[in-house]
mmCIF file of C-alpha atoms and ligand atoms in Angstrom:
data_model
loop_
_atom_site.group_PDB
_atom_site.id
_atom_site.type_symbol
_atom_site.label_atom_id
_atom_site.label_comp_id
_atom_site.label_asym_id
_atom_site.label_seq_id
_atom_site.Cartn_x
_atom_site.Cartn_y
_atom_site.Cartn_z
ATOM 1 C CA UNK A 195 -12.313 -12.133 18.661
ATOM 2 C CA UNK A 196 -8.367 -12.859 17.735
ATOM 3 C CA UNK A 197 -6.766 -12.390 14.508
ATOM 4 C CA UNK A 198 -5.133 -15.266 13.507
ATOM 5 C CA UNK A 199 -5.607 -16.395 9.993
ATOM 6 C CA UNK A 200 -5.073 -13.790 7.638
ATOM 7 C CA UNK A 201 -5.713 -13.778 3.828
ATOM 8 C CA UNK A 202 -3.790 -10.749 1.737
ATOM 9 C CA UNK A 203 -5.027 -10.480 -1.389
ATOM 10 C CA UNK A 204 -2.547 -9.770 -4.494
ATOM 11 C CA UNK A 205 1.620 -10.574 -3.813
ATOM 12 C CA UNK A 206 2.631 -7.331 -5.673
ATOM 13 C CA UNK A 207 4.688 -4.167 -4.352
ATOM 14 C CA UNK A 208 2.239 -3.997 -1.260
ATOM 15 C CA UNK A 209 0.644 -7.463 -1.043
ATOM 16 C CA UNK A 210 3.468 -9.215 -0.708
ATOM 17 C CA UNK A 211 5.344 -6.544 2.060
ATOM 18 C CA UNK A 212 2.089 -7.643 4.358
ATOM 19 C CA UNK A 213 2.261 -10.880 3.723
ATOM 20 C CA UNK A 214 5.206 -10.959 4.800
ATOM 21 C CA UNK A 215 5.289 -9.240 7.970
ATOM 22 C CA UNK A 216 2.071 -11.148 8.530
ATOM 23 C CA UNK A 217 3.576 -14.852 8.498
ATOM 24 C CA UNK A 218 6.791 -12.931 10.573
ATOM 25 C CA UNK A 219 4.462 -12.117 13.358
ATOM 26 C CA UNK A 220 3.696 -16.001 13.718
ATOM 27 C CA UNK A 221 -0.079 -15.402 11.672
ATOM 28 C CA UNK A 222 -0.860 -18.192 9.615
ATOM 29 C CA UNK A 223 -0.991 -16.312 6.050
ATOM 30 C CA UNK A 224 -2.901 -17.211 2.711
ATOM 31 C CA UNK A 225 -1.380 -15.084 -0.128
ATOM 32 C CA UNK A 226 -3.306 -14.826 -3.589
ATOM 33 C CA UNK A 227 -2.583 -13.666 -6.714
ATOM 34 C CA UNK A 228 -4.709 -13.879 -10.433
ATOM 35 C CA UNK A 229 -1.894 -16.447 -11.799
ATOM 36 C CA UNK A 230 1.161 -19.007 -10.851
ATOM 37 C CA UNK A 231 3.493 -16.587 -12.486
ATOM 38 C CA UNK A 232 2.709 -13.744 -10.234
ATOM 39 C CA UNK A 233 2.432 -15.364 -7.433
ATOM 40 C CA UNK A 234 5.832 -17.119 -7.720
ATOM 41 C CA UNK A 235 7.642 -13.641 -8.329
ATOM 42 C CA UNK A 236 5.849 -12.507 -5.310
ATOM 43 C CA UNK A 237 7.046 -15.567 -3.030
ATOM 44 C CA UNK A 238 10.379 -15.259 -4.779
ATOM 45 C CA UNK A 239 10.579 -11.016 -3.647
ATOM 46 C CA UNK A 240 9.741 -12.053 -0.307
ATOM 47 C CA UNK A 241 12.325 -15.267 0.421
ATOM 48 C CA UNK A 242 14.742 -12.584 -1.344
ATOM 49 C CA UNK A 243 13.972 -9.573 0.960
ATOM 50 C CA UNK A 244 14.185 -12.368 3.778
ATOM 51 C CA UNK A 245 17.267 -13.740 3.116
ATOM 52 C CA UNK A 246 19.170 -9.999 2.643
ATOM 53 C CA UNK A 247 17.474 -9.670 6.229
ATOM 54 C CA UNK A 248 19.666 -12.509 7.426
ATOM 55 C CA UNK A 249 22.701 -11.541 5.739
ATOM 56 C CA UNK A 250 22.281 -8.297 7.239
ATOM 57 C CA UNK A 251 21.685 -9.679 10.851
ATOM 58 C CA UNK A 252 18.577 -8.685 11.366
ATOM 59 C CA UNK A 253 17.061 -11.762 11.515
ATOM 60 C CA UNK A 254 18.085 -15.300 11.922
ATOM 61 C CA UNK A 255 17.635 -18.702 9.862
ATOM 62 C CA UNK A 256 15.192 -20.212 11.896
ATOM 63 C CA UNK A 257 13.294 -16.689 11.946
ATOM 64 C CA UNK A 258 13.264 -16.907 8.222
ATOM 65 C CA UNK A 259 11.951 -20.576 7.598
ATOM 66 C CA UNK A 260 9.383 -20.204 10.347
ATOM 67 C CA UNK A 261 7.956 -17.075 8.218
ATOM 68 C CA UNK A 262 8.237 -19.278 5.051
ATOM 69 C CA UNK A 263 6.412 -21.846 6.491
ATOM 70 C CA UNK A 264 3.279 -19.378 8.440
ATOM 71 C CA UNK A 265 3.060 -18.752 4.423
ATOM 72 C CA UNK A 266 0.979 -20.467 1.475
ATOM 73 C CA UNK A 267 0.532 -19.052 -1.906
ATOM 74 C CA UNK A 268 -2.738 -19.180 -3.634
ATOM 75 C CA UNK A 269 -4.621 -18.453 -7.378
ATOM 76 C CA UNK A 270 -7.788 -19.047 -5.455
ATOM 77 C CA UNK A 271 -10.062 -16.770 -2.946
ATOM 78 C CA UNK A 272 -12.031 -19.924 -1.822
ATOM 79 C CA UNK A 273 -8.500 -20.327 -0.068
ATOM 80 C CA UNK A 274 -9.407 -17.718 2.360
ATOM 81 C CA UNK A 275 -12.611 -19.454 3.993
ATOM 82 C CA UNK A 276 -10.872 -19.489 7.370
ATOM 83 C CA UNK A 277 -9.223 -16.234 7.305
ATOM 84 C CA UNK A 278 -10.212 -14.013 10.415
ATOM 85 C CA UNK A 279 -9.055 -10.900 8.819
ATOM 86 C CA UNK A 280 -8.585 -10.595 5.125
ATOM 87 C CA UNK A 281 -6.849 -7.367 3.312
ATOM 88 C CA UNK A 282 -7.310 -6.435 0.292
ATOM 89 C CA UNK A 283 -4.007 -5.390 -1.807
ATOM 90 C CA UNK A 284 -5.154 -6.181 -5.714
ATOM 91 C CA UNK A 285 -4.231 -3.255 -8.072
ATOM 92 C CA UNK A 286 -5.855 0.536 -6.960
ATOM 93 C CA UNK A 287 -8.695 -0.588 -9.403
ATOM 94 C CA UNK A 288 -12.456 0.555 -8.025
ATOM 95 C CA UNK A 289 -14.087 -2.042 -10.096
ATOM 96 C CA UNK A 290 -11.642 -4.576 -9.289
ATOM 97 C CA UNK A 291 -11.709 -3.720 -5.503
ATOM 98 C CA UNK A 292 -15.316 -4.407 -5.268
ATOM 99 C CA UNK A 293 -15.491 -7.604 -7.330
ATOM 100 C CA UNK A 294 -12.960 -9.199 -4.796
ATOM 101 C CA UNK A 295 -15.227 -7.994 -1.586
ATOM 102 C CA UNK A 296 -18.564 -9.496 -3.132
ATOM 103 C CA UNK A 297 -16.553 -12.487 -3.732
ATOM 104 C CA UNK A 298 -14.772 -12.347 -0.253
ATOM 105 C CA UNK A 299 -18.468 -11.860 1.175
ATOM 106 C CA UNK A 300 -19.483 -15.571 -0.116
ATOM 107 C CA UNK A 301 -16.274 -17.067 0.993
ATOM 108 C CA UNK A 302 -15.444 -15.934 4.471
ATOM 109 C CA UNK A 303 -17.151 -16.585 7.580
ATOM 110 C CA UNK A 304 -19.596 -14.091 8.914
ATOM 111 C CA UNK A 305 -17.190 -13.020 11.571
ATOM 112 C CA UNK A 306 -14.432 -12.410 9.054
ATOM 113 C CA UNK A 307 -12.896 -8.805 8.953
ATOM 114 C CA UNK A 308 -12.193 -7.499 5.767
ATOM 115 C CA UNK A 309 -9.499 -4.712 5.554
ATOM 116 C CA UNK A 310 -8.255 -2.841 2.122
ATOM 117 C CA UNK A 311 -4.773 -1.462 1.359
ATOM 118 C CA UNK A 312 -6.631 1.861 -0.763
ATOM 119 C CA UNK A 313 -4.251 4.551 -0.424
ATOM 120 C CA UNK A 314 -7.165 6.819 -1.983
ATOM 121 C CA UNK A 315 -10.185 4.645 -2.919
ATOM 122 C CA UNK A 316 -13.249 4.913 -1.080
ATOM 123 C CA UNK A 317 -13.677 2.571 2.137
ATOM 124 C CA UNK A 318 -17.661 2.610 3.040
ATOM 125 C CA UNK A 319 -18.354 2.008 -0.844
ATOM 126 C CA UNK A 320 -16.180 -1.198 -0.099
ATOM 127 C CA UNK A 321 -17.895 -1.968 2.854
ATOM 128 C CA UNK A 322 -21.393 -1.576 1.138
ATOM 129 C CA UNK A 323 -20.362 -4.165 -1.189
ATOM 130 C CA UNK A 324 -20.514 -6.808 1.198
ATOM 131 C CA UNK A 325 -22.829 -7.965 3.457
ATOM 132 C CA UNK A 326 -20.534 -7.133 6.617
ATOM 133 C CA UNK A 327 -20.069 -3.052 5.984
ATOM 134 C CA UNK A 328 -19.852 -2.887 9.663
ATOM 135 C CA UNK A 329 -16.706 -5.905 10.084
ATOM 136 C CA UNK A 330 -14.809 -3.563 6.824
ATOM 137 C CA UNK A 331 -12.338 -0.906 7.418
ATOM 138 C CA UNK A 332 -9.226 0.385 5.539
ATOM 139 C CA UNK A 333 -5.768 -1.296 6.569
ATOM 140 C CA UNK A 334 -2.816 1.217 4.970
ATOM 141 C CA UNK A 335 0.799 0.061 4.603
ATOM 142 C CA UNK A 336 3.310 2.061 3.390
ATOM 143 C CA UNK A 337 6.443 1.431 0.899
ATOM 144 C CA UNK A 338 8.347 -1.474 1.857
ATOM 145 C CA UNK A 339 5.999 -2.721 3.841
ATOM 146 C CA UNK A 340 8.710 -4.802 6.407
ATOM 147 C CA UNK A 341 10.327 -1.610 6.836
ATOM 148 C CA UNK A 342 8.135 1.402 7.545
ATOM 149 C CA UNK A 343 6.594 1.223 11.178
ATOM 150 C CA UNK A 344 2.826 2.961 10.107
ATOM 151 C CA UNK A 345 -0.396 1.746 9.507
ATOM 152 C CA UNK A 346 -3.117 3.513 9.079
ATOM 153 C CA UNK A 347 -6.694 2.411 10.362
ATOM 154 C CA UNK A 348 -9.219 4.058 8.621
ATOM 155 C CA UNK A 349 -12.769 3.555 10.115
ATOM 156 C CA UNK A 350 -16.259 4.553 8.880
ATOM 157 C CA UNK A 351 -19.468 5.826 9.648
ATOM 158 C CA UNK A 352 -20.453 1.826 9.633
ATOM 159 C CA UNK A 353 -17.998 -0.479 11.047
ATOM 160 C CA UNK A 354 -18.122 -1.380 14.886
ATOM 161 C CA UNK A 355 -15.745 -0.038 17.104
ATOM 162 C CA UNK A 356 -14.728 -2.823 18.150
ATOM 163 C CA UNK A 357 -13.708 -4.051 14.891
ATOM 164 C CA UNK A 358 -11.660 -0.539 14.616
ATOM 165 C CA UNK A 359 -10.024 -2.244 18.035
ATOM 166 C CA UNK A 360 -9.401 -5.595 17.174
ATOM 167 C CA UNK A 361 -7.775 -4.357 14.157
ATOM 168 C CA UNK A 362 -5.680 -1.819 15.692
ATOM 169 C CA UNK A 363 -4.611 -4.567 17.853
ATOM 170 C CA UNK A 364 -3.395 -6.740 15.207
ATOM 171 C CA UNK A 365 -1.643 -3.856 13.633
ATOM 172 C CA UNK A 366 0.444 -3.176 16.805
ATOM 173 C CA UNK A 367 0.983 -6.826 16.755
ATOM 174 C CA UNK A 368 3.159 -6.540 13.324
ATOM 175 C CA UNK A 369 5.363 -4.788 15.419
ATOM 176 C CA UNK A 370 3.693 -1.617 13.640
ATOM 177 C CA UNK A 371 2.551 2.167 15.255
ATOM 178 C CA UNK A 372 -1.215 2.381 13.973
ATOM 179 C CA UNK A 373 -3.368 5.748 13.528
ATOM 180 C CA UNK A 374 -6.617 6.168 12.964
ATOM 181 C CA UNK A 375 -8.273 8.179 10.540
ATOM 182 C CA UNK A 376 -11.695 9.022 8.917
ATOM 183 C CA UNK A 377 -13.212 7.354 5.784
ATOM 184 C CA UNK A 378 -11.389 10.493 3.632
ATOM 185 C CA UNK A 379 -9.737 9.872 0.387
ATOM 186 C CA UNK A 380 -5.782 10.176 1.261
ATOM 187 C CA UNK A 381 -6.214 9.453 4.418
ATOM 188 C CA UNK A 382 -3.812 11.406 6.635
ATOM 189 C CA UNK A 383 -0.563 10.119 4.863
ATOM 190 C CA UNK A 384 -1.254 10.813 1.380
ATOM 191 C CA UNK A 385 -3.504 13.957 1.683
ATOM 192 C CA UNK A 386 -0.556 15.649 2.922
ATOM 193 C CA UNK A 387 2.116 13.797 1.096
ATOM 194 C CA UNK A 388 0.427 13.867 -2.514
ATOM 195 C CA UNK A 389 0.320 17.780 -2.486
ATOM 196 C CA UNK A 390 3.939 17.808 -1.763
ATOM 197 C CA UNK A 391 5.244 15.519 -4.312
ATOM 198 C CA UNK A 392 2.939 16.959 -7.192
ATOM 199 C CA UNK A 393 4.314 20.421 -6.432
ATOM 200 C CA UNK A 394 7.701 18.986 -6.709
ATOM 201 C CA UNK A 395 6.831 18.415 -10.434
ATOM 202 C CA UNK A 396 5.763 21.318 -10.749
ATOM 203 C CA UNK A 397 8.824 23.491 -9.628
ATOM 204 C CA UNK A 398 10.630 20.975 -11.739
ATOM 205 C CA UNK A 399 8.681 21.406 -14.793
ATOM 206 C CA UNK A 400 8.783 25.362 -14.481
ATOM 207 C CA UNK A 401 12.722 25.416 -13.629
ATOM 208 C CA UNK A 402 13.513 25.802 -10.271
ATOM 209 C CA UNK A 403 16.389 23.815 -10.064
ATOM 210 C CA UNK A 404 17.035 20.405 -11.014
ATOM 211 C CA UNK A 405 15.573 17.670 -10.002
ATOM 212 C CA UNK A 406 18.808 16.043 -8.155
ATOM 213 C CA UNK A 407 19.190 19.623 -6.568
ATOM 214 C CA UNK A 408 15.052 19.304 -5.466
ATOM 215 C CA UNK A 409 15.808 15.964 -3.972
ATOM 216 C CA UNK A 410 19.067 16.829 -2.446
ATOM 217 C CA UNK A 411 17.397 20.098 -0.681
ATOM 218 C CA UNK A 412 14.993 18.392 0.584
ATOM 219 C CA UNK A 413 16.364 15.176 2.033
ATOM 220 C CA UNK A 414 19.464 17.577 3.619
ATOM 221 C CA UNK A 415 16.913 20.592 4.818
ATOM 222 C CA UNK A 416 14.025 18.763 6.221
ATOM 223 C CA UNK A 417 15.661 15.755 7.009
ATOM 224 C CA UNK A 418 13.510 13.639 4.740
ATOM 225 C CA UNK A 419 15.107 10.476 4.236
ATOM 226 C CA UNK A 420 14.391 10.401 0.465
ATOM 227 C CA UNK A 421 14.058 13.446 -1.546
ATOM 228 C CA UNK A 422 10.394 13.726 -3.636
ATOM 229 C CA UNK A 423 11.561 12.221 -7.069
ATOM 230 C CA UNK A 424 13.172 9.632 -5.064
ATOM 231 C CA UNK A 425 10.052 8.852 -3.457
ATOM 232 C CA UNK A 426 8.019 9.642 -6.499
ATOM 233 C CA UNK A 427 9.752 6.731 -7.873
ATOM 234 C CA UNK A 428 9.735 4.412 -5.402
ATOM 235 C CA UNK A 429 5.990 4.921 -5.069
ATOM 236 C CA UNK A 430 5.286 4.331 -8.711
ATOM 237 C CA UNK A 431 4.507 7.393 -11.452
ATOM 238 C CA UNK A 432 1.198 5.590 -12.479
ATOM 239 C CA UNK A 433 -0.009 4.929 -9.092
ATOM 240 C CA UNK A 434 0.678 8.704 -7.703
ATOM 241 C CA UNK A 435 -1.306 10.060 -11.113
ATOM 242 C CA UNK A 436 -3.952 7.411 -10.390
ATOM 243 C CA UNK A 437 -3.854 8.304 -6.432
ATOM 244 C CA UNK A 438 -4.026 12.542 -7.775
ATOM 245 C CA UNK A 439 -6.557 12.085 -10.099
ATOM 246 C CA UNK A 440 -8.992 10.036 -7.104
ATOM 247 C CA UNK A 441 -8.459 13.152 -4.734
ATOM 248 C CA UNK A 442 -8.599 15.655 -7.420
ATOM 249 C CA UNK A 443 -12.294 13.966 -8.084
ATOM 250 C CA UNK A 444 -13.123 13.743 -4.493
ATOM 251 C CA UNK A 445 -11.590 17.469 -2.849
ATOM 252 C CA UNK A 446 -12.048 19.556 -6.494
ATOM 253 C CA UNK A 447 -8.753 21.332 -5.308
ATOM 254 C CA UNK A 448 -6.445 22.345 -7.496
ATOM 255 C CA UNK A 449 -3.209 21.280 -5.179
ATOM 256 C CA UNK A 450 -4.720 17.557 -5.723
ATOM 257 C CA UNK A 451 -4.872 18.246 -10.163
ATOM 258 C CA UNK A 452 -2.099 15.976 -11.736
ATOM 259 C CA UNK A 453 0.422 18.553 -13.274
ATOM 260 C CA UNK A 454 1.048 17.469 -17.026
ATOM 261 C CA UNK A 455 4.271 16.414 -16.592
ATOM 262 C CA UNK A 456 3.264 13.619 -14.630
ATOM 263 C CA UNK A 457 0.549 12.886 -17.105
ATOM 264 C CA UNK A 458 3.072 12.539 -19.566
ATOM 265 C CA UNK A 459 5.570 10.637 -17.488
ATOM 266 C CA UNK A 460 2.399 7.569 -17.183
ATOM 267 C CA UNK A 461 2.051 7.777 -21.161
ATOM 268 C CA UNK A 462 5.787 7.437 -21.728
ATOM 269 C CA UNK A 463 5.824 4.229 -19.580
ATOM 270 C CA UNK A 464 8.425 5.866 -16.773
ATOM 271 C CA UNK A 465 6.569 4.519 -14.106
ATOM 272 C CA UNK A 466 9.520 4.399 -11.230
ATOM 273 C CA UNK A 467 11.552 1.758 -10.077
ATOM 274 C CA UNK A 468 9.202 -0.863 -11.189
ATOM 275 C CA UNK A 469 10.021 0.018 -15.309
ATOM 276 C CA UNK A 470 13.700 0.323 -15.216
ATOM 277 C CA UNK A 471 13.122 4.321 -15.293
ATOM 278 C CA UNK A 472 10.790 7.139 -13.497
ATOM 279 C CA UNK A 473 12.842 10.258 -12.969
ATOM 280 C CA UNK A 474 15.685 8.724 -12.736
ATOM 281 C CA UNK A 475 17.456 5.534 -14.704
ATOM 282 C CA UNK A 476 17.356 2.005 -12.799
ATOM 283 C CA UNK A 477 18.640 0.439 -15.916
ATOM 284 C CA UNK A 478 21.985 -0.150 -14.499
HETATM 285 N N1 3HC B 521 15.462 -7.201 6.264
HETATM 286 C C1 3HC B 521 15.474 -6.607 7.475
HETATM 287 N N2 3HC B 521 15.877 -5.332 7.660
HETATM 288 C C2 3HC B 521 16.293 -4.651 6.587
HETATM 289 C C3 3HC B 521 16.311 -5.199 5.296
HETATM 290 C C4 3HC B 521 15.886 -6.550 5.165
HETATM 291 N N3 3HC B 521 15.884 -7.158 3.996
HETATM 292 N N4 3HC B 521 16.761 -4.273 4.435
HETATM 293 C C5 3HC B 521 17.021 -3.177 5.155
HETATM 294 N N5 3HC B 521 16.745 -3.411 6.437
HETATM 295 C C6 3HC B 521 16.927 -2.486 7.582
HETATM 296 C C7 3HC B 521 18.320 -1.915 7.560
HETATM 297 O O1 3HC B 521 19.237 -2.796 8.143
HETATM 298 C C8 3HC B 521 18.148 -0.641 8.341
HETATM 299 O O2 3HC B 521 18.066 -0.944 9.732
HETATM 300 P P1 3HC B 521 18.794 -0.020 10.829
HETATM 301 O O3 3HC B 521 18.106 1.322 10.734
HETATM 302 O O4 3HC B 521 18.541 -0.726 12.114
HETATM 303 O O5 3HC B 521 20.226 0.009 10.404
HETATM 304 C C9 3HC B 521 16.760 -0.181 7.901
HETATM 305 O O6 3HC B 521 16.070 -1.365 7.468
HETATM 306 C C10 3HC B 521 16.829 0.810 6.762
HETATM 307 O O7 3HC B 521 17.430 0.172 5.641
HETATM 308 P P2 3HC B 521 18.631 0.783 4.799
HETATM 309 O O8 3HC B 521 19.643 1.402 5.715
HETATM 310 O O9 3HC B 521 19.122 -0.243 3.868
HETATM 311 O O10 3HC B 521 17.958 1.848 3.907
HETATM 312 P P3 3HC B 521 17.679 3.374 4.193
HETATM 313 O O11 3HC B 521 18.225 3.839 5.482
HETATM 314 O O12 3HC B 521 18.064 4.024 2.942
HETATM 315 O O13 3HC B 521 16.092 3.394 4.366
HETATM 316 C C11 3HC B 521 13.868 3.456 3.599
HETATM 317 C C12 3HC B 521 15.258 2.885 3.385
HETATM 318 C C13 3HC B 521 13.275 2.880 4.876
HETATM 319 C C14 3HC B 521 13.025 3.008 2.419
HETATM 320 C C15 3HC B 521 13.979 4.997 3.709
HETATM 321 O O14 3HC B 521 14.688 5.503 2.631
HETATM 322 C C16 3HC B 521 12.662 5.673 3.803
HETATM 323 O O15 3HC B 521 12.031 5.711 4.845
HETATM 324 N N6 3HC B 521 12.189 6.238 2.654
HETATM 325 C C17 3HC B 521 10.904 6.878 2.561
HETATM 326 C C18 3HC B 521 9.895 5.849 2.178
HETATM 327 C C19 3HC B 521 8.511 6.403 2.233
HETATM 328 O O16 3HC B 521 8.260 7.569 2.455
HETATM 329 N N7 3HC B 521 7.550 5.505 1.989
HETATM 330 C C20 3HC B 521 6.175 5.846 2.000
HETATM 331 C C21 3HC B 521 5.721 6.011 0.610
HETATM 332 S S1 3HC B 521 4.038 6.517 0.545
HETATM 333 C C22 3HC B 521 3.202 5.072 0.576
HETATM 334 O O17 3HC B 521 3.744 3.993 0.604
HETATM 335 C C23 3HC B 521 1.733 5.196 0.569
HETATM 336 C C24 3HC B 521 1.143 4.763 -0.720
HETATM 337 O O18 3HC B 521 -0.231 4.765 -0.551
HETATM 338 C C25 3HC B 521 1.483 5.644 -1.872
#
């Protein structure tokens, strides 16, 4: 079987980065979100990131309106009937996750794959969900989506192999370098990378240095190109305590435990870039 047709549930900070390079890699793409208004801020975010791509040379005119055109918006999942592969990208909700596969299940054709953007939920408790759990795996982007070459695969102790293939395949067809990984919570990515940034606010909250000194000594001694609070905030405050608090569940460690600084950062609404202000101000 070919990918083709792709569906990408929710146009938000992920959804809307694989949609994207989804429609760029000549798929025709359906694009859903729960209402017109989020939807048309997601279409707007991607013509926008488009057209900056074009001013910057890195892709032409016609490049841009044939992406705009592989693309269709939608409020509705019936839209994705003829989807070959559909992923997942709604908010890191459990609940909500499963919902849209049972749906999904009713809608798509037997063959369908379905694939979900989890960075920590739990892929053969998706897969269960349907009637399919061996055409489900997990399908991981990473933060902006156009612009960072991984994907993760993430197959279980269900799906077909050569469903783990054909997905692979399409993966390398966005133009991206795809691992593969067990059905773990974190995956490879973020069981490595959470650790990391939660002991960043930790060394900040006891008072090793500052955090602009943190970020600098990182970025300029390991070569990272954005130091932790940088990346904390790019990644979203709410959705690193909400990834934490999943692996802290899952591994009982205590390098997984949300420190209560970041706790505290969620309640005060400083949720990164996103809100205007995260560890640093965006206000301006
Ligand atoms: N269209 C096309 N290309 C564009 C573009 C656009 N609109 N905007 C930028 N680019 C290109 C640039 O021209 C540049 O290309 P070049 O290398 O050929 O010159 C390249 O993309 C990088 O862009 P910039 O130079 O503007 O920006 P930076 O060099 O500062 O890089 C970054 C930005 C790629 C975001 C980099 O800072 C980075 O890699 N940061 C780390 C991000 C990261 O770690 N993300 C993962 C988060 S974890 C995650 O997502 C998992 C989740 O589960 C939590």
């Amino acid at each position: 079987m070919t990918i083709e047709r792709v569906g990408v549930v929710g146009c938000g900070l992920m959804g809307r980065g694989i949609a994207q390079v989804c429609a760029q890699a000549g798929h025709a793409t359906v694009v859903s979100e729960i209402n017109d208004e989020l939807l048309a801020a997601g279409m707007a975010s991607i013509e926008k990131f488009l057209s900056k791509g074009v001013d910057k040379g890195k892709l032409s005119e016609e490049e841009m309106q044939s992406t705009l055109d592989n693309l269709t918006g939608t409020t509705d999942l019936a839209d994705f009937a003829g989807c070959d592969l559909v992923i997942e990208a709604a908010t890191e909700n459990r609940e909500m996750k499963l919902e849209i596969f049972r749906s999904l299940d009713g809608i798509c054709g037997p063959e369908a794959v379905f694939g979900s953007n989890t960075s920590s939920l739990n892929i053969t408790e998706m897969a269960v969900a349907t009637g399919r759990p061996e055409r489900v795996v997990g399908l991981h982007f990473f933060n902006p989506v156009p612009l960072m070459k991984l994907v993760e695969v993430i197959s279980t102790m269900l799906v077909e192999d050569s469903v783990v293939g054909e997905v692979k395949a399409f993966g390398e067809g966005l133009g991206k370098v795809v691992v593969v990984a067990r059905d773990r919570t974190g995956f490879i990515v973020n069981r490595l990378l959470v650790p990391y940034l939660l002991g960043a606010i930790r060394v900040l909250d006891e008072g090793l240095a500052t955090m602009e000194d943190i970020d600098q000594a990182m970025k300029l001694g390991c070569g990272y190109p954005m130091g932790p609070f940088t990346l904390l905030d790019l990644v979203g405050i709410d959705t690193t305590y909400y990834i934490a608090n999943i692996m802290y569940e899952e591994f009982r460690e205590p390098q997984f435990a949300p420190p209560p600084l970041l706790r505290r950062m969620v309640l005060a609404g400083r949720h990164g870039r996103k809100t205007g202000r995260g560890f640093y101000d965006y206000s301006g």
